[in-house]
Amino acid sequence: MWNALEMKTSSKNFSLIHHLFSCRTKIISHLAGFPAVILPDLCRNIFFTMKLLLLLCLFGLSAAQESAGSNSAAHILASKTVLNQYLVQKKDLTIQYSLYNIGESAAFDVQLDEQNFQKEDFDFVSGLTRVSWDRIPAGSNVTHTLTIQPKDYRIFNFTATRIQYRTAEAGDAPVVVGWSSAPGDGQIWETNHFNRQFAPHYADWITFLIMTIPTVGIPFFLWRTSTAKYEVKKQRGSNTNQEAKKQ
């Protein structure tokens, strides 16, 4: 495939150069009728323009050939995402890594190396900071999740993660080193401050309800008792009037 591509590109370059030199010969034959005074300057400008066009064409063909070669090789794009909406001290913090192979061939010996989180700053709950995949096929993706707990509250800078892979299965294949996206700075909240700001405060609501029971329950009990007594007296008076009418 590569030999055919090189032969095709070489034949195109040869045809282009032959065409330019043919044009040069025709231009020289047409310049025979120009005055001798202006002929040198005119030829110099025309030949300089032709050389410039030739260089541009050769550069364009070389760039197209390199682009075709790079598109056929493995090419991995990596993203690093913080899944938590809020980052809280001593609470689980989840990081997701996604690797996408957008090339036209598989990537081999893919390695992810996370150096952003140190043991003195974080407790590791689940997941690994160094992960490897034997092979990521073309057009596919893989994910990895790391869960940690911040030991302290501060503004923390989430930097990029190092990605390394080979473009072929052979041991001497070229090694490509790249970096994932970087989430940037994130505010890690102190636990008590976060609870005051965002916690549902169930205990506070239960305490409030217990405190409101006497202020609401006692007046309701008194009203209910007095209403019941009034109803009894009213019923007795009604019965007395009915007996008096019968007599």
mmCIF file of C-alpha atoms in Angstrom:
data_model
loop_
_atom_site.group_PDB
_atom_site.id
_atom_site.type_symbol
_atom_site.label_atom_id
_atom_site.label_comp_id
_atom_site.label_asym_id
_atom_site.label_seq_id
_atom_site.Cartn_x
_atom_site.Cartn_y
_atom_site.Cartn_z
ATOM 1 C CA MET A 1 0.000 0.000 0.000
ATOM 2 C CA TRP A 2 2.750 2.433 0.965
ATOM 3 C CA ASN A 3 4.834 1.563 -2.144
ATOM 4 C CA ALA A 4 1.810 2.124 -4.365
ATOM 5 C CA LEU A 5 1.127 5.454 -2.663
ATOM 6 C CA GLU A 6 4.739 6.571 -3.078
ATOM 7 C CA MET A 7 4.777 5.558 -6.772
ATOM 8 C CA LYS A 8 1.503 7.376 -7.354
ATOM 9 C CA THR A 9 2.795 10.509 -5.625
ATOM 10 C CA SER A 10 6.118 10.370 -7.489
ATOM 11 C CA SER A 11 4.361 10.052 -10.858
ATOM 12 C CA LYS A 12 2.186 13.063 -9.994
ATOM 13 C CA ASN A 13 5.263 15.094 -9.018
ATOM 14 C CA PHE A 14 7.046 14.132 -12.271
ATOM 15 C CA SER A 15 4.020 15.035 -14.391
ATOM 16 C CA LEU A 16 3.693 18.390 -12.629
ATOM 17 C CA ILE A 17 7.379 19.246 -13.073
ATOM 18 C CA HIS A 18 7.300 18.192 -16.750
ATOM 19 C CA HIS A 19 4.240 20.365 -17.341
ATOM 20 C CA LEU A 20 5.861 23.397 -15.697
ATOM 21 C CA PHE A 21 9.036 23.057 -17.747
ATOM 22 C CA SER A 22 6.962 22.696 -20.935
ATOM 23 C CA CYS A 23 5.211 25.953 -20.045
ATOM 24 C CA ARG A 24 8.605 27.526 -19.447
ATOM 25 C CA THR A 25 9.790 26.532 -22.944
ATOM 26 C CA LYS A 26 6.639 27.943 -24.536
ATOM 27 C CA ILE A 27 7.009 31.212 -22.612
ATOM 28 C CA ILE A 28 10.631 31.580 -23.742
ATOM 29 C CA SER A 29 9.595 31.077 -27.379
ATOM 30 C CA HIS A 30 6.908 33.761 -27.054
ATOM 31 C CA LEU A 31 9.318 36.234 -25.452
ATOM 32 C CA ALA A 32 11.505 36.381 -28.556
ATOM 33 C CA GLY A 33 9.561 39.368 -29.882
ATOM 34 C CA PHE A 34 9.987 41.543 -26.751
ATOM 35 C CA PRO A 35 12.558 44.373 -26.697
ATOM 36 C CA ALA A 36 15.965 43.400 -25.380
ATOM 37 C CA VAL A 37 15.808 46.077 -22.672
ATOM 38 C CA ILE A 38 12.797 44.730 -20.789
ATOM 39 C CA LEU A 39 13.347 41.070 -21.627
ATOM 40 C CA PRO A 40 15.758 40.189 -18.725
ATOM 41 C CA ASP A 41 13.498 41.674 -16.007
ATOM 42 C CA LEU A 42 10.402 40.115 -17.498
ATOM 43 C CA CYS A 43 12.020 36.687 -17.708
ATOM 44 C CA ARG A 44 13.360 36.988 -14.184
ATOM 45 C CA ASN A 45 9.851 37.731 -12.771
ATOM 46 C CA ILE A 46 8.197 34.951 -14.753
ATOM 47 C CA PHE A 47 10.795 32.347 -13.784
ATOM 48 C CA PHE A 48 10.656 33.404 -10.105
ATOM 49 C CA THR A 49 6.853 33.000 -10.125
ATOM 50 C CA MET A 50 7.143 29.568 -11.750
ATOM 51 C CA LYS A 51 9.707 28.440 -9.156
ATOM 52 C CA LEU A 52 7.455 29.650 -6.360
ATOM 53 C CA LEU A 53 4.466 27.780 -7.789
ATOM 54 C CA LEU A 54 6.579 24.661 -8.175
ATOM 55 C CA LEU A 55 7.701 24.789 -4.541
ATOM 56 C CA LEU A 56 4.140 25.337 -3.339
ATOM 57 C CA CYS A 57 2.854 22.383 -5.344
ATOM 58 C CA LEU A 58 5.585 20.087 -4.038
ATOM 59 C CA PHE A 59 4.940 21.214 -0.466
ATOM 60 C CA GLY A 60 1.198 20.601 -0.873
ATOM 61 C CA LEU A 61 1.751 17.095 -2.214
ATOM 62 C CA SER A 62 4.146 16.254 0.626
ATOM 63 C CA ALA A 63 1.668 17.524 3.223
ATOM 64 C CA ALA A 64 -1.134 15.484 1.665
ATOM 65 C CA GLN A 65 1.045 12.367 1.697
ATOM 66 C CA GLU A 66 1.973 12.864 5.374
ATOM 67 C CA SER A 67 -1.677 13.505 6.258
ATOM 68 C CA ALA A 68 -2.753 10.303 4.525
ATOM 69 C CA GLY A 69 -0.101 8.364 6.423
ATOM 70 C CA SER A 70 -1.015 9.882 9.809
ATOM 71 C CA ASN A 71 -4.738 9.240 9.344
ATOM 72 C CA SER A 72 -4.120 5.544 8.710
ATOM 73 C CA ALA A 73 -2.166 5.118 11.972
ATOM 74 C CA ALA A 74 -3.645 4.802 15.469
ATOM 75 C CA HIS A 75 -4.477 8.091 17.130
ATOM 76 C CA ILE A 76 -5.899 8.269 20.663
ATOM 77 C CA LEU A 77 -7.794 11.158 22.200
ATOM 78 C CA ALA A 78 -8.122 11.055 26.000
ATOM 79 C CA SER A 79 -10.445 12.949 28.326
ATOM 80 C CA LYS A 80 -10.308 13.279 32.117
ATOM 81 C CA THR A 81 -13.584 14.204 33.814
ATOM 82 C CA VAL A 82 -14.580 14.882 37.440
ATOM 83 C CA LEU A 83 -18.022 13.306 37.885
ATOM 84 C CA ASN A 84 -18.906 14.967 41.224
ATOM 85 C CA GLN A 85 -20.950 18.150 41.281
ATOM 86 C CA TYR A 86 -19.434 19.117 44.643
ATOM 87 C CA LEU A 87 -15.996 18.140 45.957
ATOM 88 C CA VAL A 88 -16.074 17.579 49.717
ATOM 89 C CA GLN A 89 -13.380 16.751 52.231
ATOM 90 C CA LYS A 90 -13.393 13.039 53.247
ATOM 91 C CA LYS A 91 -16.147 12.257 50.702
ATOM 92 C CA ASP A 92 -15.842 10.074 47.598
ATOM 93 C CA LEU A 93 -14.528 11.901 44.526
ATOM 94 C CA THR A 94 -14.832 10.043 41.204
ATOM 95 C CA ILE A 95 -12.576 10.630 38.192
ATOM 96 C CA GLN A 96 -13.436 9.092 34.813
ATOM 97 C CA TYR A 97 -10.898 8.571 32.026
ATOM 98 C CA SER A 98 -12.120 7.976 28.457
ATOM 99 C CA LEU A 99 -9.784 6.979 25.618
ATOM 100 C CA TYR A 100 -10.983 7.158 21.983
ATOM 101 C CA ASN A 101 -9.021 5.684 19.072
ATOM 102 C CA ILE A 102 -9.932 7.894 16.102
ATOM 103 C CA GLY A 103 -7.256 6.406 13.819
ATOM 104 C CA GLU A 104 -7.730 3.775 11.140
ATOM 105 C CA SER A 105 -5.651 1.075 12.866
ATOM 106 C CA ALA A 106 -5.467 -0.400 16.370
ATOM 107 C CA ALA A 107 -3.337 1.045 19.160
ATOM 108 C CA PHE A 108 -1.205 -1.414 21.159
ATOM 109 C CA ASP A 109 0.259 -1.458 24.659
ATOM 110 C CA VAL A 110 -1.822 1.540 25.742
ATOM 111 C CA GLN A 111 -0.822 2.890 29.164
ATOM 112 C CA LEU A 112 -2.490 5.472 31.398
ATOM 113 C CA ASP A 113 -0.299 7.001 34.122
ATOM 114 C CA GLU A 114 -1.970 9.324 36.661
ATOM 115 C CA GLN A 115 0.491 11.383 38.739
ATOM 116 C CA ASN A 116 -1.907 14.121 39.865
ATOM 117 C CA PHE A 117 -3.041 12.520 43.140
ATOM 118 C CA GLN A 118 -0.542 11.907 45.933
ATOM 119 C CA LYS A 119 -1.045 9.657 48.978
ATOM 120 C CA GLU A 120 -0.423 12.507 51.412
ATOM 121 C CA ASP A 121 -3.355 14.448 49.894
ATOM 122 C CA PHE A 122 -5.875 11.699 49.042
ATOM 123 C CA ASP A 123 -7.121 8.340 50.285
ATOM 124 C CA PHE A 124 -7.604 5.824 47.454
ATOM 125 C CA VAL A 125 -10.968 4.036 47.602
ATOM 126 C CA SER A 126 -11.131 2.124 44.298
ATOM 127 C CA GLY A 127 -9.452 2.085 40.918
ATOM 128 C CA LEU A 128 -5.779 2.353 39.919
ATOM 129 C CA THR A 129 -3.560 5.269 38.980
ATOM 130 C CA ARG A 130 -1.688 3.142 36.412
ATOM 131 C CA VAL A 131 -3.749 1.178 33.902
ATOM 132 C CA SER A 132 -2.814 -0.606 30.656
ATOM 133 C CA TRP A 133 -4.725 -2.107 27.728
ATOM 134 C CA ASP A 134 -3.147 -4.590 25.320
ATOM 135 C CA ARG A 135 -5.101 -3.284 22.346
ATOM 136 C CA ILE A 136 -7.689 -0.617 21.493
ATOM 137 C CA PRO A 137 -9.226 -1.265 18.045
ATOM 138 C CA ALA A 138 -9.788 1.522 15.550
ATOM 139 C CA GLY A 139 -12.991 3.478 16.142
ATOM 140 C CA SER A 140 -13.510 2.112 19.671
ATOM 141 C CA ASN A 141 -13.084 3.524 23.162
ATOM 142 C CA VAL A 142 -12.312 2.382 26.720
ATOM 143 C CA THR A 143 -13.033 3.944 30.105
ATOM 144 C CA HIS A 144 -11.504 3.758 33.562
ATOM 145 C CA THR A 145 -12.801 5.103 36.890
ATOM 146 C CA LEU A 146 -10.785 6.167 39.925
ATOM 147 C CA THR A 147 -12.423 6.958 43.292
ATOM 148 C CA ILE A 148 -10.520 8.921 45.941
ATOM 149 C CA GLN A 149 -11.223 10.962 49.092
ATOM 150 C CA PRO A 150 -9.571 14.350 49.712
ATOM 151 C CA LYS A 151 -7.900 14.589 53.109
ATOM 152 C CA ASP A 152 -8.032 18.372 53.291
ATOM 153 C CA TYR A 153 -10.099 21.251 51.918
ATOM 154 C CA ARG A 154 -8.563 23.680 49.417
ATOM 155 C CA ILE A 155 -8.557 24.663 45.748
ATOM 156 C CA PHE A 156 -7.011 21.736 43.866
ATOM 157 C CA ASN A 157 -5.664 21.806 40.311
ATOM 158 C CA PHE A 158 -6.715 18.722 38.309
ATOM 159 C CA THR A 159 -3.973 18.403 35.683
ATOM 160 C CA ALA A 160 -3.694 16.252 32.548
ATOM 161 C CA THR A 161 -2.885 12.533 32.633
ATOM 162 C CA ARG A 162 -0.068 10.925 30.617
ATOM 163 C CA ILE A 163 -1.090 8.518 27.843
ATOM 164 C CA GLN A 164 1.344 6.249 25.968
ATOM 165 C CA TYR A 165 0.765 3.713 23.179
ATOM 166 C CA ARG A 166 2.364 1.991 20.176
ATOM 167 C CA THR A 167 1.103 2.391 16.633
ATOM 168 C CA ALA A 168 1.881 -1.244 15.731
ATOM 169 C CA GLU A 169 2.054 -4.600 17.509
ATOM 170 C CA ALA A 170 5.790 -5.049 16.933
ATOM 171 C CA GLY A 171 8.060 -4.314 19.872
ATOM 172 C CA ASP A 172 10.093 -1.784 17.867
ATOM 173 C CA ALA A 173 7.011 0.131 16.698
ATOM 174 C CA PRO A 174 6.969 3.907 17.284
ATOM 175 C CA VAL A 175 5.815 4.962 20.759
ATOM 176 C CA VAL A 176 3.414 7.908 20.950
ATOM 177 C CA VAL A 177 3.162 9.949 24.159
ATOM 178 C CA GLY A 178 0.239 12.283 24.741
ATOM 179 C CA TRP A 179 -1.884 13.888 27.443
ATOM 180 C CA SER A 180 -5.539 13.866 28.379
ATOM 181 C CA SER A 181 -7.701 16.909 28.890
ATOM 182 C CA ALA A 182 -7.269 18.794 32.181
ATOM 183 C CA PRO A 183 -10.384 19.621 34.260
ATOM 184 C CA GLY A 184 -8.582 22.547 35.908
ATOM 185 C CA ASP A 185 -9.094 24.049 39.372
ATOM 186 C CA GLY A 186 -11.773 22.664 41.686
ATOM 187 C CA GLN A 187 -12.937 23.809 45.135
ATOM 188 C CA ILE A 188 -12.798 21.083 47.791
ATOM 189 C CA TRP A 189 -15.254 22.071 50.547
ATOM 190 C CA GLU A 190 -14.675 21.602 54.256
ATOM 191 C CA THR A 191 -17.161 18.993 55.548
ATOM 192 C CA ASN A 192 -18.970 21.113 58.159
ATOM 193 C CA HIS A 193 -19.166 24.132 55.874
ATOM 194 C CA PHE A 194 -20.593 21.996 53.076
ATOM 195 C CA ASN A 195 -23.217 20.514 55.401
ATOM 196 C CA ARG A 196 -24.322 23.993 56.482
ATOM 197 C CA GLN A 197 -24.627 25.122 52.879
ATOM 198 C CA PHE A 198 -26.007 22.099 51.016
ATOM 199 C CA ALA A 199 -27.073 19.318 53.422
ATOM 200 C CA PRO A 200 -30.862 18.591 53.690
ATOM 201 C CA HIS A 201 -30.835 19.356 57.492
ATOM 202 C CA TYR A 202 -33.169 16.491 58.468
ATOM 203 C CA ALA A 203 -32.173 16.708 62.139
ATOM 204 C CA ASP A 204 -32.909 20.434 62.206
ATOM 205 C CA TRP A 205 -36.378 19.915 60.716
ATOM 206 C CA ILE A 206 -37.213 17.117 63.178
ATOM 207 C CA THR A 207 -36.129 19.321 66.103
ATOM 208 C CA PHE A 208 -38.247 22.168 64.769
ATOM 209 C CA LEU A 209 -41.329 19.920 64.505
ATOM 210 C CA ILE A 210 -40.862 18.617 68.061
ATOM 211 C CA MET A 211 -40.605 22.174 69.366
ATOM 212 C CA THR A 212 -43.772 23.282 67.524
ATOM 213 C CA ILE A 213 -45.931 20.421 68.901
ATOM 214 C CA PRO A 214 -46.585 22.109 72.325
ATOM 215 C CA THR A 215 -47.333 25.515 70.785
ATOM 216 C CA VAL A 216 -49.841 24.008 68.352
ATOM 217 C CA GLY A 217 -51.037 20.911 70.239
ATOM 218 C CA ILE A 218 -51.939 22.519 73.590
ATOM 219 C CA PRO A 219 -54.208 25.257 72.123
ATOM 220 C CA PHE A 220 -55.841 22.668 69.868
ATOM 221 C CA PHE A 221 -56.483 20.378 72.868
ATOM 222 C CA LEU A 222 -58.053 23.227 74.886
ATOM 223 C CA TRP A 223 -60.243 24.259 71.933
ATOM 224 C CA ARG A 224 -61.360 20.700 71.400
ATOM 225 C CA THR A 225 -62.232 20.225 75.097
ATOM 226 C CA SER A 226 -64.242 23.422 75.337
ATOM 227 C CA THR A 227 -66.083 22.609 72.097
ATOM 228 C CA ALA A 228 -67.009 19.170 73.400
ATOM 229 C CA LYS A 229 -68.358 20.650 76.660
ATOM 230 C CA TYR A 230 -70.412 23.197 74.729
ATOM 231 C CA GLU A 231 -71.884 20.499 72.523
ATOM 232 C CA VAL A 232 -72.908 18.455 75.603
ATOM 233 C CA LYS A 233 -74.602 21.424 77.239
ATOM 234 C CA LYS A 234 -76.373 22.305 74.027
ATOM 235 C CA GLN A 235 -77.629 18.756 73.626
ATOM 236 C CA ARG A 236 -78.931 18.673 77.206
ATOM 237 C CA GLY A 237 -80.786 21.975 76.731
ATOM 238 C CA SER A 238 -82.384 20.696 73.547
ATOM 239 C CA ASN A 239 -83.608 17.539 75.287
ATOM 240 C CA THR A 240 -85.069 19.571 78.184
ATOM 241 C CA ASN A 241 -87.051 21.810 75.818
ATOM 242 C CA GLN A 242 -88.488 18.808 73.960
ATOM 243 C CA GLU A 243 -89.682 17.202 77.238
ATOM 244 C CA ALA A 244 -91.312 20.458 78.348
ATOM 245 C CA LYS A 245 -93.259 20.728 75.106
ATOM 246 C CA LYS A 246 -94.558 17.180 75.473
ATOM 247 C CA GLN A 247 -95.963 17.890 78.961
#
